[in-house]
Amino acid sequence: AQSVTQPDIHITVSEGASLELRCNYSYGATPYLFWYVQSPGQGLQLLLKYFSGDTLVQGIKGFEAEFKRSQSSFNLRKPSVHWSDAAEYFCAVGAGTTDSWGKLQFGAGTQVVVTP
Amino acid sequence: GAGVSQSPSNKVTEKGKDVELRCDPISGHTALYWYRQRLGQGLEFLIYFQGNSAPDKSGLPSDRFSAERTGESVSTLTIQRTQQEDSAVYLCASSAGAGMQFFGPGTRLTVL
């Protein structure tokens, strides 16, 4: 069965510093990978996705993520965080089959706090 | 509409009562999903509708939970005989395919 692990429950970062959020997945086939952000009082917003091709994907708000098959990882990065990046971030994996590719398995989330 | 909408936004109910949560997907999206997010936790998949195919109900936690979808439009998630552990935010998402799901704002259910 597929699973997603986000090892860091909580990360504190200074404004302007770089950010990296870890995500490891377990899945037998080629997965579809996603990062979502959930800000207080707002719904989940898709930051970026990986289906195939270039393993470095660019997303919105200056985020990027790199798919590393050998490490079963899909870490999210941002070179310089802004106070507005304080939120909870979820990594998700979708089964790469035509029967169930839409059902997402989410990690437990990483809460990001940005300090001045 | 412009996005996925859900109603009500908040629902407080007493233990043992039945509740219905509604989701209006983005027009034209053939797939619709329900997830549950308990406080401080990630999202749990509940059920998935894709076109006219039989729904994937593998995530429903008990037979007290059921969902219906009319064609490719509105869906209703019903929880019978609610329990306190059912308290959570229930999120609906829709997609046109390829797994890219757009989420609604959620319904916060509180069972007293």
Short mmCIF file of C-alpha atoms in Angstrom, two decimals:
data_model
loop_
_atom_site.label_atom_id
_atom_site.label_comp_id
_atom_site.label_asym_id
_atom_site.label_seq_id
_atom_site.Cartn_x
_atom_site.Cartn_y
_atom_site.Cartn_z
CA ALA A 1 0.00 0.00 0.00
CA GLN A 2 1.15 3.51 -0.68
CA SER A 3 2.19 5.77 2.17
CA VAL A 4 3.66 9.20 2.69
CA THR A 5 5.95 10.31 5.50
CA GLN A 6 6.72 13.86 6.45
CA PRO A 7 9.38 13.46 9.13
CA ASP A 8 9.18 17.03 10.42
CA ILE A 9 6.01 17.92 12.27
CA HIS A 10 7.08 21.50 12.92
CA ILE A 11 9.76 23.75 11.43
CA THR A 12 10.71 27.27 12.47
CA VAL A 13 12.59 29.40 9.96
CA SER A 14 13.66 33.04 9.88
CA GLU A 15 12.23 35.30 7.23
CA GLY A 16 14.61 35.41 4.29
CA ALA A 17 16.21 32.07 5.12
CA SER A 18 15.88 28.99 2.96
CA LEU A 19 13.34 26.29 3.64
CA GLU A 20 13.30 22.59 2.87
CA LEU A 21 10.45 20.28 3.77
CA ARG A 22 11.01 16.57 3.55
CA CYS A 23 8.67 14.03 2.05
CA ASN A 24 9.26 10.32 1.59
CA TYR A 25 6.83 8.01 -0.11
CA SER A 26 6.35 4.32 -0.44
CA TYR A 27 4.76 3.05 -3.61
CA GLY A 28 5.50 0.19 -5.97
CA ALA A 29 4.82 1.95 -9.24
CA THR A 30 5.53 5.41 -10.55
CA PRO A 31 3.64 7.79 -8.31
CA TYR A 32 2.07 11.11 -8.95
CA LEU A 33 3.38 13.51 -6.30
CA PHE A 34 1.94 16.73 -4.99
CA TRP A 35 2.58 19.44 -2.46
CA TYR A 36 -0.34 21.37 -1.01
CA VAL A 37 -0.36 24.32 1.38
CA GLN A 38 -3.04 25.06 3.92
CA SER A 39 -3.06 28.55 5.38
CA PRO A 40 -5.13 29.47 8.44
CA GLY A 41 -8.73 29.95 7.46
CA GLN A 42 -8.09 28.96 3.88
CA GLY A 43 -8.54 25.80 1.90
CA LEU A 44 -5.86 23.57 0.51
CA GLN A 45 -3.97 25.06 -2.39
CA LEU A 46 -1.85 23.09 -4.84
CA LEU A 47 1.75 24.32 -4.89
CA LEU A 48 3.17 21.95 -7.48
CA LYS A 49 2.93 18.47 -8.91
CA TYR A 50 5.11 15.81 -10.48
CA PHE A 51 3.79 13.31 -12.97
CA SER A 52 6.80 12.50 -15.14
CA GLY A 53 9.69 14.10 -17.00
CA ASP A 54 11.98 16.68 -15.44
CA THR A 55 12.54 15.71 -11.83
CA LEU A 56 12.84 19.33 -10.68
CA VAL A 57 9.45 20.96 -10.76
CA GLN A 58 8.60 24.58 -10.25
CA GLY A 59 5.48 25.67 -8.48
CA ILE A 60 3.69 28.77 -7.39
CA LYS A 61 4.91 31.25 -4.78
CA GLY A 62 8.56 30.53 -5.57
CA PHE A 63 8.49 26.89 -4.44
CA GLU A 64 10.19 24.00 -6.16
CA ALA A 65 10.47 20.29 -5.48
CA GLU A 66 12.78 17.56 -6.63
CA PHE A 67 11.75 13.99 -7.27
CA LYS A 68 14.46 11.49 -6.38
CA ARG A 69 13.41 7.97 -7.24
CA SER A 70 16.48 6.38 -5.65
CA GLN A 71 15.59 7.99 -2.32
CA SER A 72 11.81 7.80 -2.70
CA SER A 73 11.72 11.47 -1.85
CA PHE A 74 9.98 14.59 -3.08
CA ASN A 75 11.34 17.43 -0.96
CA LEU A 76 9.94 20.93 -1.20
CA ARG A 77 12.25 23.94 -1.19
CA LYS A 78 12.14 27.70 -1.22
CA PRO A 79 15.32 29.82 -1.34
CA SER A 80 13.98 32.72 0.73
CA VAL A 81 10.85 32.49 2.83
CA HIS A 82 8.39 35.28 3.40
CA TRP A 83 6.23 35.75 6.48
CA SER A 84 3.23 34.81 4.36
CA ASP A 85 4.69 31.33 3.89
CA ALA A 86 3.73 30.42 7.45
CA ALA A 87 1.24 27.61 6.96
CA GLU A 88 0.89 23.87 7.02
CA TYR A 89 2.32 21.94 4.11
CA PHE A 90 1.14 18.55 2.95
CA CYS A 91 2.86 16.13 0.66
CA ALA A 92 0.60 13.71 -1.18
CA VAL A 93 0.99 10.76 -3.49
CA GLY A 94 -1.49 9.50 -6.05
CA ALA A 95 -1.53 5.97 -7.39
CA GLY A 96 -0.19 5.91 -10.92
CA THR A 97 -2.88 3.71 -12.42
CA THR A 98 -5.86 4.56 -14.55
CA ASP A 99 -8.18 2.93 -12.03
CA SER A 100 -7.28 4.89 -8.96
CA TRP A 101 -4.97 7.68 -9.90
CA GLY A 102 -7.15 10.28 -8.28
CA LYS A 103 -7.16 8.98 -4.73
CA LEU A 104 -4.50 10.82 -2.79
CA GLN A 105 -2.60 9.60 0.25
CA PHE A 106 -1.51 12.55 2.36
CA GLY A 107 1.33 12.93 4.81
CA ALA A 108 0.60 14.20 8.30
CA GLY A 109 1.78 17.68 7.39
CA THR A 110 4.59 20.02 8.42
CA GLN A 111 3.73 23.22 10.24
CA VAL A 112 6.01 26.08 9.19
CA VAL A 113 6.50 29.05 11.47
CA VAL A 114 8.31 32.11 10.12
CA THR A 115 10.06 34.40 12.58
CA PRO A 116 11.11 38.00 11.90
CA GLY B 1 -18.92 27.92 -10.41
CA ALA B 2 -15.47 29.33 -9.87
CA GLY B 3 -14.44 26.74 -7.33
CA VAL B 4 -15.56 23.86 -5.18
CA SER B 5 -18.15 24.91 -2.65
CA GLN B 6 -19.27 23.12 0.47
CA SER B 7 -22.14 23.61 2.85
CA PRO B 8 -22.61 24.17 5.64
CA SER B 9 -19.30 25.72 6.59
CA ASN B 10 -19.86 24.75 10.19
CA LYS B 11 -22.11 22.13 11.74
CA VAL B 12 -22.62 21.42 15.41
CA THR B 13 -24.67 18.37 16.26
CA GLU B 14 -25.45 16.14 19.18
CA LYS B 15 -24.09 12.65 19.50
CA GLY B 16 -26.41 10.15 17.84
CA LYS B 17 -27.88 12.55 15.30
CA ASP B 18 -27.49 12.18 11.53
CA VAL B 19 -25.78 14.88 9.46
CA GLU B 20 -25.57 15.63 5.75
CA LEU B 21 -22.69 17.54 4.21
CA ARG B 22 -22.92 18.91 0.71
CA CYS B 23 -20.32 19.45 -1.99
CA ASP B 24 -20.71 21.31 -5.28
CA PRO B 25 -17.76 20.48 -7.54
CA ILE B 26 -16.28 22.63 -10.27
CA SER B 27 -18.50 22.43 -13.33
CA GLY B 28 -17.28 19.81 -15.78
CA HIS B 29 -15.13 17.94 -13.27
CA THR B 30 -15.86 14.25 -13.55
CA ALA B 31 -14.13 13.16 -10.36
CA LEU B 32 -15.15 14.04 -6.82
CA TYR B 33 -13.46 13.11 -3.56
CA TRP B 34 -14.22 13.33 0.12
CA TYR B 35 -11.51 13.57 2.75
CA ARG B 36 -11.53 14.00 6.51
CA GLN B 37 -9.04 16.06 8.48
CA ARG B 38 -8.99 15.57 12.20
CA LEU B 39 -7.45 18.23 14.38
CA GLY B 40 -3.67 18.28 14.00
CA GLN B 41 -3.65 15.47 11.47
CA GLY B 42 -3.33 15.03 7.75
CA LEU B 43 -6.13 14.26 5.38
CA GLU B 44 -7.72 10.83 5.31
CA PHE B 45 -9.29 9.67 2.07
CA LEU B 46 -12.93 8.66 2.45
CA ILE B 47 -14.56 8.09 -0.93
CA TYR B 48 -13.99 8.81 -4.62
CA PHE B 49 -16.47 9.14 -7.47
CA GLN B 50 -15.27 8.98 -11.07
CA GLY B 51 -17.88 9.51 -13.75
CA ASN B 52 -20.33 6.64 -13.93
CA SER B 53 -17.98 4.10 -12.39
CA ALA B 54 -18.73 2.48 -9.05
CA PRO B 55 -17.36 4.72 -6.31
CA ASP B 56 -14.21 3.77 -4.42
CA LYS B 57 -15.47 3.53 -0.85
CA SER B 58 -12.31 2.01 0.58
CA GLY B 59 -11.68 4.92 2.95
CA LEU B 60 -15.05 5.04 4.69
CA PRO B 61 -14.34 4.32 8.37
CA SER B 62 -17.62 2.57 9.18
CA ASP B 63 -21.03 1.75 7.79
CA ARG B 64 -22.35 4.90 9.43
CA PHE B 65 -20.70 6.82 6.61
CA SER B 66 -22.17 6.94 3.12
CA ALA B 67 -22.04 9.27 0.13
CA GLU B 68 -24.05 9.83 -2.98
CA ARG B 69 -23.38 11.74 -6.14
CA THR B 70 -25.94 12.78 -8.73
CA GLY B 71 -24.36 12.39 -12.16
CA GLU B 72 -21.35 14.65 -12.33
CA SER B 73 -22.70 17.26 -9.99
CA VAL B 74 -23.54 17.59 -6.33
CA SER B 75 -22.44 15.06 -3.74
CA THR B 76 -23.75 14.48 -0.24
CA LEU B 77 -21.81 12.82 2.55
CA THR B 78 -24.06 11.40 5.24
CA ILE B 79 -22.95 10.39 8.70
CA GLN B 80 -25.52 8.46 10.70
CA ARG B 81 -25.60 8.25 14.48
CA THR B 82 -22.71 10.65 14.84
CA GLN B 83 -20.03 9.99 17.44
CA GLN B 84 -17.60 12.42 19.03
CA GLU B 85 -14.72 10.91 17.06
CA ASP B 86 -16.47 12.04 13.88
CA SER B 87 -15.61 15.64 14.77
CA ALA B 88 -13.32 16.89 12.00
CA VAL B 89 -13.15 19.08 8.94
CA TYR B 90 -14.65 17.30 5.95
CA LEU B 91 -13.08 18.37 2.69
CA CYS B 92 -14.39 17.83 -0.78
CA ALA B 93 -12.28 18.05 -3.92
CA SER B 94 -12.94 17.69 -7.61
CA SER B 95 -10.79 17.13 -10.63
CA ALA B 96 -11.04 16.89 -14.37
CA GLY B 97 -8.60 14.01 -14.22
CA ALA B 98 -4.85 13.48 -13.85
CA GLY B 99 -5.04 13.68 -10.09
CA MET B 100 -4.94 17.46 -9.87
CA GLN B 101 -7.57 18.08 -7.27
CA PHE B 102 -9.10 21.37 -6.32
CA PHE B 103 -10.33 21.54 -2.76
CA GLY B 104 -13.32 23.23 -1.23
CA PRO B 105 -13.17 25.22 2.02
CA GLY B 106 -14.44 22.31 4.08
CA THR B 107 -17.21 21.73 6.57
CA ARG B 108 -16.19 21.79 10.22
CA LEU B 109 -18.26 19.19 12.06
CA THR B 110 -18.44 19.25 15.82
CA VAL B 111 -20.22 16.43 17.63
CA LEU B 112 -21.10 17.25 21.21
#
